[in-house]
mmCIF file of C-alpha atoms and ligand atoms in Angstrom:
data_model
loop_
_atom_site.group_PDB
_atom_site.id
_atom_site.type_symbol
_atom_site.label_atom_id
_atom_site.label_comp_id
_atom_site.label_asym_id
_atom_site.label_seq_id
_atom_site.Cartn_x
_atom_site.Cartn_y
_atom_site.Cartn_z
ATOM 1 C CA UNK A 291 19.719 1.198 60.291
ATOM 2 C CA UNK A 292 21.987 4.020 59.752
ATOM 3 C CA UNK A 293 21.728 7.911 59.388
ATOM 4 C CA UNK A 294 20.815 9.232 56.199
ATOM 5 C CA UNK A 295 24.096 11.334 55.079
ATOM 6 C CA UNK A 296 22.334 14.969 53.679
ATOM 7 C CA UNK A 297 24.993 15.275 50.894
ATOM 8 C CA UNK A 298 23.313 19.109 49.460
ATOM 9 C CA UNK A 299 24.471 20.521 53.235
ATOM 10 C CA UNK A 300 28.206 18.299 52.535
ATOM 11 C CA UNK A 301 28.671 19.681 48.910
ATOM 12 C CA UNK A 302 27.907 23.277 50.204
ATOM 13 C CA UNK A 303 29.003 23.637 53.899
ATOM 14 C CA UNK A 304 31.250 21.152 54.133
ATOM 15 C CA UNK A 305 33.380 21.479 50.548
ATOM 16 C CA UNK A 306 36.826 21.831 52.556
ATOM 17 C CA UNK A 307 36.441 18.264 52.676
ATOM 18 C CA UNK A 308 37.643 17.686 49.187
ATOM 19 C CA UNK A 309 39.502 20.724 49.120
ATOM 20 C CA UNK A 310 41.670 20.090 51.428
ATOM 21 C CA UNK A 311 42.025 16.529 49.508
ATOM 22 C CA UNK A 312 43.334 18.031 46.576
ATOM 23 C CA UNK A 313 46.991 17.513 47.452
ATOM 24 C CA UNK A 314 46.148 14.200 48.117
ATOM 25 C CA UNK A 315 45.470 13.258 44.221
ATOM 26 C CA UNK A 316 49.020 14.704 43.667
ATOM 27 C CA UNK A 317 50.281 12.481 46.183
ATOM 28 C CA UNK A 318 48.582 10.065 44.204
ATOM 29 C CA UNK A 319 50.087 11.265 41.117
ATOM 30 C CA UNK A 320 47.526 9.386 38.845
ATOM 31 C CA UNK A 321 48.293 8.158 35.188
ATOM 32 C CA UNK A 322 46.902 7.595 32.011
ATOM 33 C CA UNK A 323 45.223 4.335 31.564
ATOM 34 C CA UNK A 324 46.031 3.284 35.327
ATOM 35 C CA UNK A 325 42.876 1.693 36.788
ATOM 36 C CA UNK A 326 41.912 3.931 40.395
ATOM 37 C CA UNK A 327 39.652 3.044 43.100
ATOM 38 C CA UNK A 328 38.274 5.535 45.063
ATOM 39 C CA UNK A 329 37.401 4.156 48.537
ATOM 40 C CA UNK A 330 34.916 6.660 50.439
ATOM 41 C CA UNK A 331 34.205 8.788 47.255
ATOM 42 C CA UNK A 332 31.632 11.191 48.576
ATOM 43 C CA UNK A 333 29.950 13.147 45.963
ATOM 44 C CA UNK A 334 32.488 12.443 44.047
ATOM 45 C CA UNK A 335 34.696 15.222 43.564
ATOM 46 C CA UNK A 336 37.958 13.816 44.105
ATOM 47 C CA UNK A 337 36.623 10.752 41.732
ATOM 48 C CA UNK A 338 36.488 13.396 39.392
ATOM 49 C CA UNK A 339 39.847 14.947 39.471
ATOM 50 C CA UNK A 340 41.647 11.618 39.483
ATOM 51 C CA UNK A 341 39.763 10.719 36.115
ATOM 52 C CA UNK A 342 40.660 14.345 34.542
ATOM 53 C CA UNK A 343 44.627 12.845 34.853
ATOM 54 C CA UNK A 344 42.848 10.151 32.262
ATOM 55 C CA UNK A 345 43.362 7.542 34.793
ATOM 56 C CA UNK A 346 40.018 4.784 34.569
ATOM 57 C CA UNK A 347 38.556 5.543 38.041
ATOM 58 C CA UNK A 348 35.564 3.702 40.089
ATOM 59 C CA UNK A 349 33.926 5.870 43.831
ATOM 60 C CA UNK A 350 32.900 3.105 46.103
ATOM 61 C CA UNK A 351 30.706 4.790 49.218
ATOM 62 C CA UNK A 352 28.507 3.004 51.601
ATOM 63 C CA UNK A 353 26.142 5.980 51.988
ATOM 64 C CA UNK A 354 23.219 5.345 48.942
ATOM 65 C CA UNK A 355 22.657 9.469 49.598
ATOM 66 C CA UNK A 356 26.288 10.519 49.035
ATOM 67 C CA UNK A 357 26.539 8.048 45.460
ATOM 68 C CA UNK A 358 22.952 9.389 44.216
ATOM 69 C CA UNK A 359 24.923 13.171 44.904
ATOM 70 C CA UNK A 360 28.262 11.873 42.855
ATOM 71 C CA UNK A 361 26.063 10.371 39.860
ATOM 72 C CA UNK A 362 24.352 13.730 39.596
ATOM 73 C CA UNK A 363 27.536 15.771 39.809
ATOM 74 C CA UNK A 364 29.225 13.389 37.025
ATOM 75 C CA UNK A 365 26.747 11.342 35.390
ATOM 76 C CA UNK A 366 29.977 10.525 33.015
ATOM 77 C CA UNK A 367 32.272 8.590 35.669
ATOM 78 C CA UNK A 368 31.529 4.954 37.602
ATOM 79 C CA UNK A 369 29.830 4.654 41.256
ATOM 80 C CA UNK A 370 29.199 1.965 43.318
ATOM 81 C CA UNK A 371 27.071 1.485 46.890
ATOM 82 C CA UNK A 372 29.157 -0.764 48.879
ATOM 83 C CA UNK A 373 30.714 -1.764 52.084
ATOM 84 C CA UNK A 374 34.483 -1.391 52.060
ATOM 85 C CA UNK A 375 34.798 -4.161 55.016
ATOM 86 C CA UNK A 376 33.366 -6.616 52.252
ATOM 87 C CA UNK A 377 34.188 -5.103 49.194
ATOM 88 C CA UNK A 378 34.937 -7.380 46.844
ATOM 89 C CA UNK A 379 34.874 -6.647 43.321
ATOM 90 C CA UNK A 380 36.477 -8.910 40.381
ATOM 91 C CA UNK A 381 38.696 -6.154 39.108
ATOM 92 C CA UNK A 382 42.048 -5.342 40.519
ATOM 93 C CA UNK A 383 43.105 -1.968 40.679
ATOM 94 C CA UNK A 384 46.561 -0.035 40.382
ATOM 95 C CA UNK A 385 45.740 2.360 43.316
ATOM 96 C CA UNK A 386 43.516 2.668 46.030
ATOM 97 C CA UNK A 387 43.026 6.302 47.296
ATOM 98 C CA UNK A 388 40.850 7.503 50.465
ATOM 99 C CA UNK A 389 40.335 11.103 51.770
ATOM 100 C CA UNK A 390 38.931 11.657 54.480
ATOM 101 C CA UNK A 391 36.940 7.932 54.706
ATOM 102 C CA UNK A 392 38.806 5.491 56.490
ATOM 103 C CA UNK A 393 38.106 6.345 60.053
ATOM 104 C CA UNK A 394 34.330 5.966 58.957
ATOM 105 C CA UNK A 395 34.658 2.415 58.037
ATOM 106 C CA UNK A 396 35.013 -0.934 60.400
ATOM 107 C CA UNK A 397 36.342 -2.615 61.475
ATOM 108 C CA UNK A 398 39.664 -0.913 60.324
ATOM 109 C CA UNK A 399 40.894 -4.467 59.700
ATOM 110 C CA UNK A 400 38.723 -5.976 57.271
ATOM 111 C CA UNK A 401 38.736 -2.915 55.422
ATOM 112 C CA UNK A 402 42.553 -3.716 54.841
ATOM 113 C CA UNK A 403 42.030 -6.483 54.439
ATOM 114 C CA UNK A 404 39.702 -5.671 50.931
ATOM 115 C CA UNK A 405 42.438 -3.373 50.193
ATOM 116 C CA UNK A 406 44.511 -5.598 49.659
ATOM 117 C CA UNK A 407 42.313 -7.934 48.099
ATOM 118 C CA UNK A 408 41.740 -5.403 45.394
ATOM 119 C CA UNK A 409 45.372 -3.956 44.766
ATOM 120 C CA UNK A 410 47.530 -5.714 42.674
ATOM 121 C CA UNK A 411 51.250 -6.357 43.320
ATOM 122 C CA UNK A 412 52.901 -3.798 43.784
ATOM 123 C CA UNK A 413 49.683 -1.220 43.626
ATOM 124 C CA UNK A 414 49.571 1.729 45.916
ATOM 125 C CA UNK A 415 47.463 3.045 48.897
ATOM 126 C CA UNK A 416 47.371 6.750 48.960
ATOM 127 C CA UNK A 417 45.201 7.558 51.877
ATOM 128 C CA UNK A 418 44.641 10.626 54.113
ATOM 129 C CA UNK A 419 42.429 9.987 57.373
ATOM 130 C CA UNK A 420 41.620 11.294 60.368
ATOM 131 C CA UNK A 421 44.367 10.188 63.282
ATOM 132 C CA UNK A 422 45.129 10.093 67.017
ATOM 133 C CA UNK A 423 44.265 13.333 68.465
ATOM 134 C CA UNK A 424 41.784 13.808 65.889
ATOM 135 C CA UNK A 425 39.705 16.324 66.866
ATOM 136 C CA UNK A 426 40.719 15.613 70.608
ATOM 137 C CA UNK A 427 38.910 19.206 72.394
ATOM 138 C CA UNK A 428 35.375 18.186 70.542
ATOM 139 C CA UNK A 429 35.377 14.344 72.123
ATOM 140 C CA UNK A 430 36.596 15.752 75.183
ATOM 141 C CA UNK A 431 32.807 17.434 75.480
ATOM 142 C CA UNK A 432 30.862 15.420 73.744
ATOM 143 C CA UNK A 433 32.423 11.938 74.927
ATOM 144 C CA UNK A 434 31.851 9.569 71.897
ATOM 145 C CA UNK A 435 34.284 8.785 69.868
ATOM 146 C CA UNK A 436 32.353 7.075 66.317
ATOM 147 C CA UNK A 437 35.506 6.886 64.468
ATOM 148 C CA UNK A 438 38.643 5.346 63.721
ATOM 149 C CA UNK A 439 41.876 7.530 64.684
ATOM 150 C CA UNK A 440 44.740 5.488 64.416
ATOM 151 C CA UNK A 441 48.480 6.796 64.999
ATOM 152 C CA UNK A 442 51.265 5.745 62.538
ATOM 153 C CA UNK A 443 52.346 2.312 64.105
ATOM 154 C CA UNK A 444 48.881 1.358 64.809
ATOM 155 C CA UNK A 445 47.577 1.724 61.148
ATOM 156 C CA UNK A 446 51.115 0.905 59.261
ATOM 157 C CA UNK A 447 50.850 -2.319 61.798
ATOM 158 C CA UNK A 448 47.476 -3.365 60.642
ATOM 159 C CA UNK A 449 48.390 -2.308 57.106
ATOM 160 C CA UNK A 450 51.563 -4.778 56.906
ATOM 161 C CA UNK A 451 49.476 -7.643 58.706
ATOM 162 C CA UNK A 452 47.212 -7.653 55.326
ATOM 163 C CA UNK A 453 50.369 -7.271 52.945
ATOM 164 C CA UNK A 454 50.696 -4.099 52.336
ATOM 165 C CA UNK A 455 53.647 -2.182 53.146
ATOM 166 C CA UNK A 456 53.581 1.519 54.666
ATOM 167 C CA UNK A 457 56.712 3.501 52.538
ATOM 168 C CA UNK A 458 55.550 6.989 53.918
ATOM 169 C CA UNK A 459 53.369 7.846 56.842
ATOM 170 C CA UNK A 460 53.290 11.654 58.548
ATOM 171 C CA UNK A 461 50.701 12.553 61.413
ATOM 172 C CA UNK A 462 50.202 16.347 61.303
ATOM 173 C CA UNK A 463 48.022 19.249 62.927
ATOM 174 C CA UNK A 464 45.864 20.616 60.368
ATOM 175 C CA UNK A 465 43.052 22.784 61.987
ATOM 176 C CA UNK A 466 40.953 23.359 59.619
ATOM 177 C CA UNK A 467 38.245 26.598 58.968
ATOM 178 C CA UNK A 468 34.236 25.574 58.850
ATOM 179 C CA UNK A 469 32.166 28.003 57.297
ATOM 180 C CA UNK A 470 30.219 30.282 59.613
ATOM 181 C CA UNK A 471 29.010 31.447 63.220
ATOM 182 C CA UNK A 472 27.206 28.145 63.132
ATOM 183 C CA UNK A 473 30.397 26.143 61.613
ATOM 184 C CA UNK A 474 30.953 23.794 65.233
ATOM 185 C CA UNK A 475 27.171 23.457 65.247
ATOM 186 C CA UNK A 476 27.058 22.458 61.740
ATOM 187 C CA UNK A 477 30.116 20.199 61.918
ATOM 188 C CA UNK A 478 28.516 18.268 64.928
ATOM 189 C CA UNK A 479 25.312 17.920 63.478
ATOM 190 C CA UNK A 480 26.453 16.900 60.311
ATOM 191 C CA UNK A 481 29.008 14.604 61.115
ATOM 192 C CA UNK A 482 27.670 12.677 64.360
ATOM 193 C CA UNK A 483 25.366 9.459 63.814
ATOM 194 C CA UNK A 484 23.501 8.997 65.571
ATOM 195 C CA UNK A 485 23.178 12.973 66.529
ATOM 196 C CA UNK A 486 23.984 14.739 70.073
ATOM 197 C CA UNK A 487 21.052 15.624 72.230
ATOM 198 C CA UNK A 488 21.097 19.967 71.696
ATOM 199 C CA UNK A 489 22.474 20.121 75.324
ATOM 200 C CA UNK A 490 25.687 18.939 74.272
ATOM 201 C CA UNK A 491 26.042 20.686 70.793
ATOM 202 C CA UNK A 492 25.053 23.860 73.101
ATOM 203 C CA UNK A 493 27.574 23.052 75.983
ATOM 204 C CA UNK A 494 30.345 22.033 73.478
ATOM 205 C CA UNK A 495 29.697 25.627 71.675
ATOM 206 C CA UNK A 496 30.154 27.199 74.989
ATOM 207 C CA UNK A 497 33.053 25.296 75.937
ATOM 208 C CA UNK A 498 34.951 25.525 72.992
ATOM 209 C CA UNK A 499 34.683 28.736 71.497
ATOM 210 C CA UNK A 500 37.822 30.262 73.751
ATOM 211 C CA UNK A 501 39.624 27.215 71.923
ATOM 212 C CA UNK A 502 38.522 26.922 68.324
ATOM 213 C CA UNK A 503 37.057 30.175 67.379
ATOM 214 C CA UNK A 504 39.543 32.916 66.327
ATOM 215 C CA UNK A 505 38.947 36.118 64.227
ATOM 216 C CA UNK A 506 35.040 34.959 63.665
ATOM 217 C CA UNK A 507 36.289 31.683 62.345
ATOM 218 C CA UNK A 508 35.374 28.231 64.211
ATOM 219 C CA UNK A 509 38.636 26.127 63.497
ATOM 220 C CA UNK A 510 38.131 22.057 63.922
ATOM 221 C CA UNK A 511 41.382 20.668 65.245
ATOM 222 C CA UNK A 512 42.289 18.520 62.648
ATOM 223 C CA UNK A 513 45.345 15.660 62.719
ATOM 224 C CA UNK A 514 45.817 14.325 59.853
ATOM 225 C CA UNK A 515 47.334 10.775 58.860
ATOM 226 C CA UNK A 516 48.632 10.394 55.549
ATOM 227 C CA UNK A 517 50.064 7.433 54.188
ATOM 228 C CA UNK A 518 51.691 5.850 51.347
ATOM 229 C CA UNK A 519 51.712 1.819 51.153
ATOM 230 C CA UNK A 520 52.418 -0.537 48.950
ATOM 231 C CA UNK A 521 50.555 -3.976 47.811
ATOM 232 C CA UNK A 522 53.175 -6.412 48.470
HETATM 233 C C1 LIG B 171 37.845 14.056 59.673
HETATM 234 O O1 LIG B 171 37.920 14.282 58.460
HETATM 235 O O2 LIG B 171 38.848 13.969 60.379
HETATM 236 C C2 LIG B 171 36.519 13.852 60.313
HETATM 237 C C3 LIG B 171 35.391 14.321 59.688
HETATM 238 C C4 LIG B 171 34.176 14.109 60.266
HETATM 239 C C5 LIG B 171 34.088 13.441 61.468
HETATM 240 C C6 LIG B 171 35.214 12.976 62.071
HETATM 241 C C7 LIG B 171 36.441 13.185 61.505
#
């Protein structure tokens, strides 16, 4: 079974997710008319601001919570529940674009390979994910390691093996501000699944505050890896 995602507490504590994914869409650079999906959609935000461009857009998300949140927030666009490792839909897409999803889903290489599946030739992956180093002075504490971090010949590796071709990858340090005194306690308890026993979200506070919390601000240490492919 897996952890229920509390979408309310993502929409309101945790909206620098899509923020910060905002010049992703211009990376994206989406079109009139061009059919988008949306891999990892969320509640949808991002969905949302690739459809104002007037491009036809779908948000695919595994997590039934986070696709209730995204039909509430725009009844008007198309959401899906599925598993990107076995997504397979009939349509074929122009673009594929992922914020801030892909080190969620696995394995990493069946979720390329539905990528591809679903781009047509010569359709573009415009993805931003967590990669190595990701948060490195958290896992140091806590010791589990959920996700996917990948560095740039890893993931353009695994991209090429499934046909698609990496034309622009960049690995970069972007720590990033959660809201609060609570903002490492909240980002813990929101983001690990299963969650950490209180010892550890308590020990990691301790541990970490001469490292991540400046001026009254908890700071995650973000590395970012963006990356633009192409559907052979
Ligand atoms: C990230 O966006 O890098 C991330 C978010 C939550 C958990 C792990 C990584």
């Amino acid at each position: 079974m897996t952890t229920p995602w509390d979408a309310n507490a993502y929409d309101s504590r945790h909206a620098y997710v899509f923020r910060f994914g905002a010049s992703l869409v211009s990376d994206l650079n989406p079109r009139p008319g061009e059919k988008i999906l949306d891999l990892g959609c969320g509640t949808g935000h991002l969905t949302n601001e690739i459809a104002k461009a007037g491009a036809s857009v779908l948000g695919v998300d595994k997590s039934v919570e986070m696709i209730d949140q995204a039909r509430t927030n725009y009844p008007q666009l198309r959401f899906v529940v599925a598993d990107a490792a076995k997504y397979r839909p009939r349509e074929r897409f122009d673009a594929v674009f992922s914020n801030a999803a892909l080190h969620w889903m696995r394995p990493p290489g069946a979720v390329a390979e539905s990528i591809s599946r679903v781009l047509k030739p010569g359709g573009r992956l415009v993805a931003e994910l967590g990669g190595s180093g990701n948060a490195a002075s958290i896992l140091a504490i806590t010791k589990r390691n959920p996700w996917y971090f990948p560095g740039i010949g890893e993931y353009a590796s695994l991209l090429e093996q499934h046909g698609i071709e990496v034309v622009q990858a960049m690995l970069f340090e972007r720590p990033t501000p959660v809201e609060g005194e609570n903002g490492l306690r909240d980002w813990l308890g929101m983001f690990y699944k299963p969650p950490l026993h209180d010892d550890v979200i308590a020990a990691a506070e301790k541990k970490l505050r001469p490292i991540l919390f400046r001026d009254g601000v908890w700071y995650i240490d973000y590395r970012r890896l963006r990356i633009v492919a192409k559907r052979v």
